[in-house]
Amino acid sequence: MPFSGSSSFTSPTRVARTTVRPAGRWRAALLVSLVSVVSIISLGLATPADFRTRALLGLVPIAVGVLTSVMTTAVVTGAMLSLYIALQLIDPTPSGGWAVVGPLLIGTGGLLGVLIARRREEQHARIQAVVDIAEATQRAVMRALPDHVGDLHIADFYQPAARAARVGGDWYDFQPSPHGVRAVLGDVSGKGLPAVSASASLLGAFREAGYHEADVREVARRLEIAMQRYSAWARVMGEEELPDAFSTALLLHFPPGVDAVDIVNFGHEPPLVVGADGSVHTPDVPSGVPLGMGALGTELPEPVRLPFRPGDTLVLFTDGVTECRDDDGVFYPVRDRMPGLAERLPEDAPPAELLRRIVFDLHGHRHGTPSDDTAITVIRRTEGRVKPYATPSDAVLYEPAGPSGDASQYATDMRERACPSRSTSSTKAIA
């Protein structure tokens, strides 16, 4: 069974890409033209005969050009010229040489309207190209997630702090493997393009190590190395924004055939567990140092195994949730609100329903625009299992590891290195 997307829920503040359809353009042009023509004719009837209001019809194409396309503006210009001529035949005011002024003004207004419409369409095309590039970047860095990975049902939400951005410093992903399903959610220090670049480096390392490495500790070590390598590269390139980047993160391992989850906490907010009976608690997951700080001489945090049975739900989130403030400056109390949000949740409700409640409650609490990137991932264990491949031939990639599964499936030149060493972020580690 192929994957299907998990990101089915969107923020109430999220604006989807929209395009103005031709029918909408014509309706807008018709409404503006009718209102303007009625106003101009009414003004002409209410003013003396020597007050030549018909020439004001030249303003209609300009107003239409601001709202609609070049073609629509040209058509409206022709209509205004025809209307002016018809009015002159009915009541030739003004007469003589002054009668030519009206068509000249309408033609000039039509030319200006066409130029305005063309300029607007060019700007829209440039903006659309930037949006397309941003969306391509988002797909490359933050790929879409399936709604099922094995016996895990997933729902995710992501909202960058930058209003026009598609990606930021928060990062998360799932990686099926022969050793079980791995998941990660993290938050890189800093903002902007450097944070996006660091997130991309960490996600690339997770996708490779999460698939190949049998031991989740090795996956954790490779994430630490990837963070150090990024900082080393930033120093080589003279990038001052993130010379010593770090990232908090939660690394999860769902071993096959075991109703449990192993969690490695790199200085991140611990998850919330919603039991099958609706109870909510915060598990005891000791926090280690964030990724990128292994060079300080500290050891990597050890994985903690927690029971995770069918019907149980994990809620992971970044500090964009916990640091969301209301108009009084009070932080969003996600751990206090979760029992109420999970209350009366149907047993067969998908994780997207709980996610929807969380996001709408968060949105109602927030005052103003988001001050930080927000990422939320909801994971529920189910009875059924969806195979993480689309065709039978792909199944070979995810077959359970055999007797030799404790060893890495590919050679590494960094396995013997001590992770806290600064040398992991230089020379061969950069290569």
Tab-separated table of C-alpha atoms in Angstrom:
chain	number	residue	atom	x	y	z
A	1	MET	CA	0.000	0.000	0.000
A	2	PRO	CA	1.554	3.331	-0.993
A	3	PHE	CA	2.098	6.244	1.348
A	4	SER	CA	-0.468	8.991	1.583
A	5	GLY	CA	0.185	12.419	2.971
A	6	SER	CA	-0.153	13.127	6.684
A	7	SER	CA	-0.130	16.919	6.455
A	8	SER	CA	-3.878	17.101	5.917
A	9	PHE	CA	-4.416	19.804	8.532
A	10	THR	CA	-3.609	23.454	7.877
A	11	SER	CA	-3.383	26.375	10.216
A	12	PRO	CA	-6.325	28.755	10.494
A	13	THR	CA	-3.877	31.524	9.627
A	14	ARG	CA	-2.287	29.672	6.770
A	15	VAL	CA	-3.101	31.140	3.358
A	16	ALA	CA	-3.170	28.713	0.496
A	17	ARG	CA	-1.871	29.728	-2.889
A	18	THR	CA	-4.718	31.175	-4.919
A	19	THR	CA	-5.008	32.387	-8.477
A	20	VAL	CA	-7.547	34.798	-9.913
A	21	ARG	CA	-9.637	32.914	-12.433
A	22	PRO	CA	-10.744	34.552	-15.709
A	23	ALA	CA	-14.388	34.493	-14.571
A	24	GLY	CA	-13.393	36.399	-11.449
A	25	ARG	CA	-11.550	38.973	-13.530
A	26	TRP	CA	-14.564	39.594	-15.694
A	27	ARG	CA	-16.847	39.894	-12.690
A	28	ALA	CA	-14.508	42.410	-11.066
A	29	ALA	CA	-14.212	44.397	-14.289
A	30	LEU	CA	-17.980	44.360	-14.804
A	31	LEU	CA	-18.679	45.515	-11.244
A	32	VAL	CA	-16.130	48.351	-11.361
A	33	SER	CA	-17.313	49.436	-14.817
A	34	LEU	CA	-20.997	49.454	-13.888
A	35	VAL	CA	-20.467	51.375	-10.658
A	36	SER	CA	-18.214	53.901	-12.378
A	37	VAL	CA	-20.487	54.402	-15.393
A	38	VAL	CA	-23.595	54.839	-13.242
A	39	SER	CA	-21.740	57.320	-11.030
A	40	ILE	CA	-20.419	59.322	-14.001
A	41	ILE	CA	-23.789	59.451	-15.784
A	42	SER	CA	-25.553	60.406	-12.547
A	43	LEU	CA	-22.998	63.157	-12.002
A	44	GLY	CA	-23.599	64.388	-15.547
A	45	LEU	CA	-27.332	64.583	-15.004
A	46	ALA	CA	-26.901	66.459	-11.724
A	47	THR	CA	-24.488	69.081	-13.065
A	48	PRO	CA	-24.801	71.869	-15.652
A	49	ALA	CA	-24.492	70.975	-19.346
A	50	ASP	CA	-21.126	72.689	-19.673
A	51	PHE	CA	-19.652	70.349	-17.018
A	52	ARG	CA	-18.295	67.602	-19.278
A	53	THR	CA	-18.449	64.518	-17.062
A	54	ARG	CA	-18.375	62.043	-19.967
A	55	ALA	CA	-14.627	62.480	-20.244
A	56	LEU	CA	-14.349	60.895	-16.796
A	57	LEU	CA	-15.053	57.559	-18.491
A	58	GLY	CA	-11.300	57.538	-19.125
A	59	LEU	CA	-10.785	56.721	-15.440
A	60	VAL	CA	-12.644	53.414	-15.731
A	61	PRO	CA	-9.883	51.535	-17.639
A	62	ILE	CA	-7.342	52.731	-15.089
A	63	ALA	CA	-9.384	51.322	-12.204
A	64	VAL	CA	-9.959	48.088	-14.103
A	65	GLY	CA	-6.239	47.774	-14.911
A	66	VAL	CA	-5.423	47.775	-11.210
A	67	LEU	CA	-7.696	44.777	-10.643
A	68	THR	CA	-7.686	42.664	-13.782
A	69	SER	CA	-5.659	41.508	-16.779
A	70	VAL	CA	-4.359	43.363	-19.831
A	71	MET	CA	-6.965	41.789	-22.103
A	72	THR	CA	-9.834	42.673	-19.791
A	73	THR	CA	-8.576	46.261	-19.496
A	74	ALA	CA	-8.377	46.581	-23.290
A	75	VAL	CA	-11.936	45.256	-23.670
A	76	VAL	CA	-13.225	47.706	-21.046
A	77	THR	CA	-11.432	50.562	-22.835
A	78	GLY	CA	-13.228	49.679	-26.069
A	79	ALA	CA	-16.527	49.489	-24.207
A	80	MET	CA	-16.003	52.962	-22.710
A	81	LEU	CA	-15.233	54.409	-26.150
A	82	SER	CA	-18.397	52.812	-27.558
A	83	LEU	CA	-20.418	54.156	-24.627
A	84	TYR	CA	-19.037	57.661	-25.141
A	85	ILE	CA	-19.940	57.604	-28.832
A	86	ALA	CA	-23.436	56.323	-28.046
A	87	LEU	CA	-23.979	59.085	-25.494
A	88	GLN	CA	-22.773	61.681	-28.014
A	89	LEU	CA	-25.256	60.428	-30.594
A	90	ILE	CA	-28.083	60.690	-28.070
A	91	ASP	CA	-27.005	64.044	-26.620
A	92	PRO	CA	-24.078	65.748	-28.399
A	93	THR	CA	-22.641	67.521	-25.373
A	94	PRO	CA	-19.998	68.806	-25.776
A	95	SER	CA	-20.147	69.502	-29.503
A	96	GLY	CA	-17.667	70.570	-32.094
A	97	GLY	CA	-13.981	70.215	-31.380
A	98	TRP	CA	-14.574	69.560	-27.680
A	99	ALA	CA	-16.244	66.272	-28.571
A	100	VAL	CA	-12.819	64.865	-29.496
A	101	VAL	CA	-11.452	65.446	-25.973
A	102	GLY	CA	-13.520	62.612	-24.517
A	103	PRO	CA	-12.161	59.841	-26.808
A	104	LEU	CA	-8.632	61.146	-26.307
A	105	LEU	CA	-8.980	61.002	-22.544
A	106	ILE	CA	-10.575	57.545	-22.671
A	107	GLY	CA	-7.813	56.307	-24.987
A	108	THR	CA	-5.158	57.754	-22.677
A	109	GLY	CA	-6.837	56.165	-19.663
A	110	GLY	CA	-7.019	52.857	-21.519
A	111	LEU	CA	-3.304	53.004	-22.345
A	112	LEU	CA	-2.437	53.735	-18.727
A	113	GLY	CA	-4.740	50.945	-17.567
A	114	VAL	CA	-3.090	48.436	-19.923
A	115	LEU	CA	0.370	49.470	-18.713
A	116	ILE	CA	-0.737	49.134	-15.080
A	117	ALA	CA	-2.259	45.699	-15.738
A	118	ARG	CA	0.858	44.521	-17.553
A	119	ARG	CA	3.108	45.730	-14.756
A	120	ARG	CA	0.904	44.027	-12.182
A	121	GLU	CA	0.953	40.736	-14.096
A	122	GLU	CA	4.746	40.866	-14.371
A	123	GLN	CA	5.055	41.417	-10.633
A	124	HIS	CA	2.612	38.583	-9.966
A	125	ALA	CA	4.667	36.269	-12.202
A	126	ARG	CA	7.865	37.152	-10.315
A	127	ILE	CA	6.189	36.617	-6.940
A	128	GLN	CA	4.756	33.309	-8.138
A	129	ALA	CA	8.225	32.210	-9.257
A	130	VAL	CA	9.600	33.006	-5.786
A	131	VAL	CA	6.730	31.066	-4.190
A	132	ASP	CA	7.409	28.096	-6.466
A	133	ILE	CA	11.092	28.150	-5.505
A	134	ALA	CA	10.164	28.345	-1.820
A	135	GLU	CA	7.810	25.396	-2.193
A	136	ALA	CA	10.487	23.408	-4.026
A	137	THR	CA	12.872	24.200	-1.176
A	138	GLN	CA	10.274	23.074	1.323
A	139	ARG	CA	9.795	19.763	-0.470
A	140	ALA	CA	13.554	19.236	-0.626
A	141	VAL	CA	14.179	20.078	3.032
A	142	MET	CA	10.880	19.202	4.737
A	143	ARG	CA	9.457	16.401	2.645
A	144	ALA	CA	5.820	15.427	2.950
A	145	LEU	CA	5.135	12.687	5.468
A	146	PRO	CA	2.920	9.642	4.980
A	147	ASP	CA	-0.114	9.259	7.201
A	148	HIS	CA	0.987	5.727	8.146
A	149	VAL	CA	4.425	4.254	8.712
A	150	GLY	CA	4.085	0.636	9.758
A	151	ASP	CA	1.697	0.593	12.718
A	152	LEU	CA	2.194	4.316	13.377
A	153	HIS	CA	-0.478	6.822	12.346
A	154	ILE	CA	0.987	10.316	11.860
A	155	ALA	CA	-0.259	13.902	11.679
A	156	ASP	CA	2.069	16.901	11.450
A	157	PHE	CA	1.831	20.678	11.457
A	158	TYR	CA	4.463	23.268	10.610
A	159	GLN	CA	4.234	27.059	10.632
A	160	PRO	CA	7.374	29.156	10.068
A	161	ALA	CA	7.577	32.413	11.989
A	162	ALA	CA	8.375	34.392	8.833
A	163	ARG	CA	5.025	35.125	7.231
A	164	ALA	CA	6.231	34.619	3.638
A	165	ALA	CA	8.539	31.704	4.400
A	166	ARG	CA	7.930	28.018	3.714
A	167	VAL	CA	10.752	26.627	5.835
A	168	GLY	CA	12.577	27.645	8.999
A	169	GLY	CA	14.723	26.291	11.802
A	170	ASP	CA	12.357	23.549	12.982
A	171	TRP	CA	12.900	20.134	11.405
A	172	TYR	CA	11.228	16.742	11.656
A	173	ASP	CA	10.963	13.543	9.664
A	174	PHE	CA	10.201	9.815	9.755
A	175	GLN	CA	12.462	7.122	8.372
A	176	PRO	CA	11.357	3.481	8.026
A	177	SER	CA	14.250	1.039	8.152
A	178	PRO	CA	14.987	-2.694	8.463
A	179	HIS	CA	15.635	-1.994	12.165
A	180	GLY	CA	12.343	-0.262	12.912
A	181	VAL	CA	10.857	3.168	12.349
A	182	ARG	CA	12.884	6.229	13.357
A	183	ALA	CA	11.465	9.685	13.905
A	184	VAL	CA	12.993	13.029	14.826
A	185	LEU	CA	11.827	16.524	15.715
A	186	GLY	CA	14.203	19.383	16.458
A	187	ASP	CA	14.768	23.122	16.583
A	188	VAL	CA	17.961	24.736	15.256
A	189	SER	CA	19.304	27.848	16.962
A	190	GLY	CA	18.947	31.056	15.014
A	191	LYS	CA	16.643	31.993	12.191
A	192	GLY	CA	16.655	32.618	8.466
A	193	LEU	CA	18.625	30.842	5.762
A	194	PRO	CA	21.455	29.642	8.063
A	195	ALA	CA	18.913	27.813	10.232
A	196	VAL	CA	17.324	26.283	7.117
A	197	SER	CA	20.761	25.148	5.919
A	198	ALA	CA	21.530	23.548	9.280
A	199	SER	CA	18.131	21.822	9.289
A	200	ALA	CA	18.831	20.425	5.824
A	201	SER	CA	22.184	19.017	6.995
A	202	LEU	CA	20.601	17.341	10.012
A	203	LEU	CA	17.713	15.915	8.018
A	204	GLY	CA	20.087	14.467	5.439
A	205	ALA	CA	22.122	12.788	8.155
A	206	PHE	CA	18.989	11.455	9.844
A	207	ARG	CA	17.553	9.980	6.665
A	208	GLU	CA	20.742	8.063	5.933
A	209	ALA	CA	21.720	6.997	9.450
A	210	GLY	CA	18.106	6.328	10.440
A	211	TYR	CA	17.805	3.804	7.653
A	212	HIS	CA	21.210	2.125	7.803
A	213	GLU	CA	22.179	2.036	11.474
A	214	ALA	CA	20.789	-0.730	13.684
A	215	ASP	CA	21.600	1.018	16.980
A	216	VAL	CA	19.713	4.223	17.696
A	217	ARG	CA	22.784	5.406	19.627
A	218	GLU	CA	24.706	5.417	16.378
A	219	VAL	CA	21.947	7.432	14.744
A	220	ALA	CA	22.232	9.929	17.589
A	221	ARG	CA	26.008	10.087	17.194
A	222	ARG	CA	25.721	10.745	13.498
A	223	LEU	CA	23.328	13.604	14.125
A	224	GLU	CA	25.876	15.091	16.536
A	225	ILE	CA	28.594	14.731	13.918
A	226	ALA	CA	26.380	16.326	11.257
A	227	MET	CA	25.763	19.348	13.487
A	228	GLN	CA	29.475	19.738	14.189
A	229	ARG	CA	30.265	19.362	10.492
A	230	TYR	CA	27.809	22.115	9.643
A	231	SER	CA	29.406	24.482	12.158
A	232	ALA	CA	32.878	23.635	10.814
A	233	TRP	CA	31.741	24.366	7.279
A	234	ALA	CA	30.141	27.654	8.386
A	235	ARG	CA	33.448	28.706	9.939
A	236	VAL	CA	35.366	27.772	6.798
A	237	MET	CA	32.957	29.790	4.654
A	238	GLY	CA	33.029	32.725	7.081
A	239	GLU	CA	29.300	32.596	7.771
A	240	GLU	CA	28.852	34.687	10.884
A	241	GLU	CA	25.134	33.988	11.430
A	242	LEU	CA	25.642	30.491	12.892
A	243	PRO	CA	29.350	29.968	13.628
A	244	ASP	CA	28.569	27.531	16.457
A	245	ALA	CA	25.123	26.243	15.644
A	246	PHE	CA	23.287	23.828	17.846
A	247	SER	CA	19.910	22.158	17.804
A	248	THR	CA	17.624	20.668	20.403
A	249	ALA	CA	15.968	17.456	19.221
A	250	LEU	CA	14.013	14.359	20.142
A	251	LEU	CA	15.157	11.182	18.391
A	252	LEU	CA	12.671	8.301	18.495
A	253	HIS	CA	13.129	4.627	17.670
A	254	PHE	CA	10.167	2.258	17.372
A	255	PRO	CA	11.645	-1.261	17.522
A	256	PRO	CA	9.781	-3.825	15.423
A	257	GLY	CA	7.505	-6.195	17.293
A	258	VAL	CA	7.817	-4.311	20.588
A	259	ASP	CA	5.118	-2.054	22.090
A	260	ALA	CA	7.669	0.525	23.159
A	261	VAL	CA	9.556	3.562	21.955
A	262	ASP	CA	13.175	4.544	22.615
A	263	ILE	CA	13.685	8.293	23.021
A	264	VAL	CA	16.955	10.230	22.956
A	265	ASN	CA	16.536	13.781	24.264
A	266	PHE	CA	19.007	16.411	23.045
A	267	GLY	CA	17.947	19.245	25.345
A	268	HIS	CA	14.430	19.360	23.908
A	269	GLU	CA	10.993	19.662	25.456
A	270	PRO	CA	9.923	16.145	26.479
A	271	PRO	CA	6.920	14.757	24.605
A	272	LEU	CA	3.438	14.246	25.949
A	273	VAL	CA	1.859	10.795	26.061
A	274	VAL	CA	-1.896	10.446	25.652
A	275	GLY	CA	-2.957	6.971	26.742
A	276	ALA	CA	-5.609	4.883	25.056
A	277	ASP	CA	-7.879	5.715	28.019
A	278	GLY	CA	-7.433	9.477	27.495
A	279	SER	CA	-4.977	10.002	30.351
A	280	VAL	CA	-2.136	12.449	29.719
A	281	HIS	CA	1.314	12.473	31.299
A	282	THR	CA	4.824	13.729	30.659
A	283	PRO	CA	7.282	10.810	30.590
A	284	ASP	CA	10.566	10.975	32.438
A	285	VAL	CA	13.068	11.452	29.602
A	286	PRO	CA	16.332	12.917	30.956
A	287	SER	CA	17.694	15.722	28.834
A	288	GLY	CA	21.208	15.781	27.416
A	289	VAL	CA	23.059	18.609	25.732
A	290	PRO	CA	21.769	19.852	22.355
A	291	LEU	CA	23.240	18.593	19.115
A	292	GLY	CA	26.465	20.385	18.222
A	293	MET	CA	27.692	20.685	21.809
A	294	GLY	CA	29.422	17.304	21.955
A	295	ALA	CA	32.733	19.079	21.503
A	296	LEU	CA	32.363	20.401	25.050
A	297	GLY	CA	33.318	16.964	26.309
A	298	THR	CA	29.898	15.756	27.392
A	299	GLU	CA	28.585	12.323	26.496
A	300	LEU	CA	25.646	11.800	24.245
A	301	PRO	CA	22.325	11.228	26.046
A	302	GLU	CA	21.276	7.605	26.414
A	303	PRO	CA	17.994	6.348	24.945
A	304	VAL	CA	15.121	5.827	27.362
A	305	ARG	CA	12.600	3.075	26.614
A	306	LEU	CA	8.940	3.858	27.295
A	307	PRO	CA	5.883	1.648	26.822
A	308	PHE	CA	3.930	2.623	23.706
A	309	ARG	CA	0.952	0.353	23.138
A	310	PRO	CA	-1.783	0.363	20.501
A	311	GLY	CA	-4.065	3.310	21.135
A	312	ASP	CA	-1.325	5.388	22.806
A	313	THR	CA	-0.393	8.740	21.288
A	314	LEU	CA	2.816	10.764	21.395
A	315	VAL	CA	2.684	14.546	20.969
A	316	LEU	CA	5.979	16.205	20.026
A	317	PHE	CA	6.395	19.971	19.672
A	318	THR	CA	8.983	22.736	19.474
A	319	ASP	CA	9.289	25.896	21.552
A	320	GLY	CA	7.067	27.740	19.102
A	321	VAL	CA	4.273	26.058	21.083
A	322	THR	CA	5.541	26.483	24.637
A	323	GLU	CA	6.699	30.082	24.054
A	324	CYS	CA	3.494	31.241	22.381
A	325	ARG	CA	2.193	34.241	24.386
A	326	ASP	CA	-1.254	35.711	24.817
A	327	ASP	CA	-2.015	39.441	25.099
A	328	ASP	CA	-0.917	39.365	28.756
A	329	GLY	CA	2.419	37.761	27.905
A	330	VAL	CA	1.468	34.373	29.402
A	331	PHE	CA	3.044	31.335	27.729
A	332	TYR	CA	0.797	28.687	26.248
A	333	PRO	CA	0.422	25.928	28.899
A	334	VAL	CA	0.366	22.982	26.541
A	335	ARG	CA	0.806	20.378	29.295
A	336	ASP	CA	-2.076	21.803	31.300
A	337	ARG	CA	-4.352	22.125	28.268
A	338	MET	CA	-3.693	18.708	26.786
A	339	PRO	CA	-6.056	16.732	29.093
A	340	GLY	CA	-8.942	18.937	28.053
A	341	LEU	CA	-7.989	18.726	24.390
A	342	ALA	CA	-7.763	14.918	24.524
A	343	GLU	CA	-11.001	14.586	26.480
A	344	ARG	CA	-13.897	12.890	24.695
A	345	LEU	CA	-11.696	12.105	21.728
A	346	PRO	CA	-13.237	9.123	19.870
A	347	GLU	CA	-11.207	5.947	20.014
A	348	ASP	CA	-11.064	5.693	16.239
A	349	ALA	CA	-10.275	9.392	15.750
A	350	PRO	CA	-7.122	9.893	13.656
A	351	PRO	CA	-4.177	11.858	15.080
A	352	ALA	CA	-5.180	14.732	12.813
A	353	GLU	CA	-8.222	15.366	15.037
A	354	LEU	CA	-6.097	15.848	18.152
A	355	LEU	CA	-3.681	17.951	16.107
A	356	ARG	CA	-6.541	20.114	14.897
A	357	ARG	CA	-7.646	20.750	18.476
A	358	ILE	CA	-4.120	21.649	19.568
A	359	VAL	CA	-3.498	24.064	16.704
A	360	PHE	CA	-6.818	25.862	17.019
A	361	ASP	CA	-6.350	26.169	20.776
A	362	LEU	CA	-2.831	27.485	20.219
A	363	HIS	CA	-4.087	29.955	17.656
A	364	GLY	CA	-6.754	31.182	20.058
A	365	HIS	CA	-4.120	31.726	22.753
A	366	ARG	CA	-1.631	33.571	20.539
A	367	HIS	CA	-1.591	37.357	20.480
A	368	GLY	CA	-0.296	38.783	17.210
A	369	THR	CA	1.867	36.951	14.704
A	370	PRO	CA	4.041	33.925	15.594
A	371	SER	CA	7.394	34.897	17.100
A	372	ASP	CA	9.024	31.525	16.448
A	373	ASP	CA	8.673	28.549	14.139
A	374	THR	CA	6.067	26.056	15.298
A	375	ALA	CA	6.212	22.318	14.625
A	376	ILE	CA	3.893	19.673	16.068
A	377	THR	CA	3.904	15.953	15.341
A	378	VAL	CA	1.242	13.569	16.659
A	379	ILE	CA	1.987	9.831	16.512
A	380	ARG	CA	-0.536	7.118	17.398
A	381	ARG	CA	0.183	3.403	17.500
A	382	THR	CA	-2.508	1.338	15.790
A	383	GLU	CA	-3.361	-2.341	15.564
A	384	GLY	CA	-3.040	-2.489	11.784
A	385	ARG	CA	0.215	-2.152	9.890
A	386	VAL	CA	0.809	-0.331	6.614
A	387	LYS	CA	3.893	-1.452	4.743
A	388	PRO	CA	6.211	1.471	3.923
A	389	TYR	CA	6.526	0.758	0.213
A	390	ALA	CA	4.434	1.207	-2.892
A	391	THR	CA	5.287	-1.951	-4.861
A	392	PRO	CA	6.345	-5.485	-3.888
A	393	SER	CA	9.771	-4.909	-5.410
A	394	ASP	CA	10.345	-2.058	-2.955
A	395	ALA	CA	9.746	-4.375	-0.008
A	396	VAL	CA	13.349	-5.557	-0.135
A	397	LEU	CA	14.452	-2.135	1.107
A	398	TYR	CA	12.546	-2.580	4.372
A	399	GLU	CA	12.954	-6.254	5.118
A	400	PRO	CA	13.881	-6.837	8.772
A	401	ALA	CA	17.609	-7.078	9.422
A	402	GLY	CA	19.002	-10.607	9.688
A	403	PRO	CA	21.488	-12.027	12.191
A	404	SER	CA	24.058	-9.496	11.041
A	405	GLY	CA	21.638	-6.618	11.530
A	406	ASP	CA	23.591	-5.276	14.493
A	407	ALA	CA	26.245	-3.993	12.151
A	408	SER	CA	25.898	-0.963	9.955
A	409	GLN	CA	24.889	-1.672	6.380
A	410	TYR	CA	27.566	0.617	5.042
A	411	ALA	CA	31.164	1.319	5.945
A	412	THR	CA	32.052	4.381	8.003
A	413	ASP	CA	35.359	6.028	8.711
A	414	MET	CA	34.069	7.737	11.875
A	415	ARG	CA	32.786	4.839	13.949
A	416	GLU	CA	35.892	4.696	16.165
A	417	ARG	CA	36.030	8.420	16.840
A	418	ALA	CA	34.972	9.831	20.175
A	419	CYS	CA	31.978	12.025	19.457
A	420	PRO	CA	32.937	14.854	21.847
A	421	SER	CA	36.163	15.462	19.933
A	422	ARG	CA	36.341	18.627	17.870
A	423	SER	CA	38.099	16.610	15.187
A	424	THR	CA	34.756	15.180	14.108
A	425	SER	CA	33.908	18.511	12.511
A	426	SER	CA	37.059	18.953	10.442
A	427	THR	CA	39.098	17.348	7.661
A	428	LYS	CA	37.586	13.938	6.924
A	429	ALA	CA	34.334	14.788	8.715
A	430	ILE	CA	33.721	17.641	6.275
A	431	ALA	CA	34.602	15.528	3.251
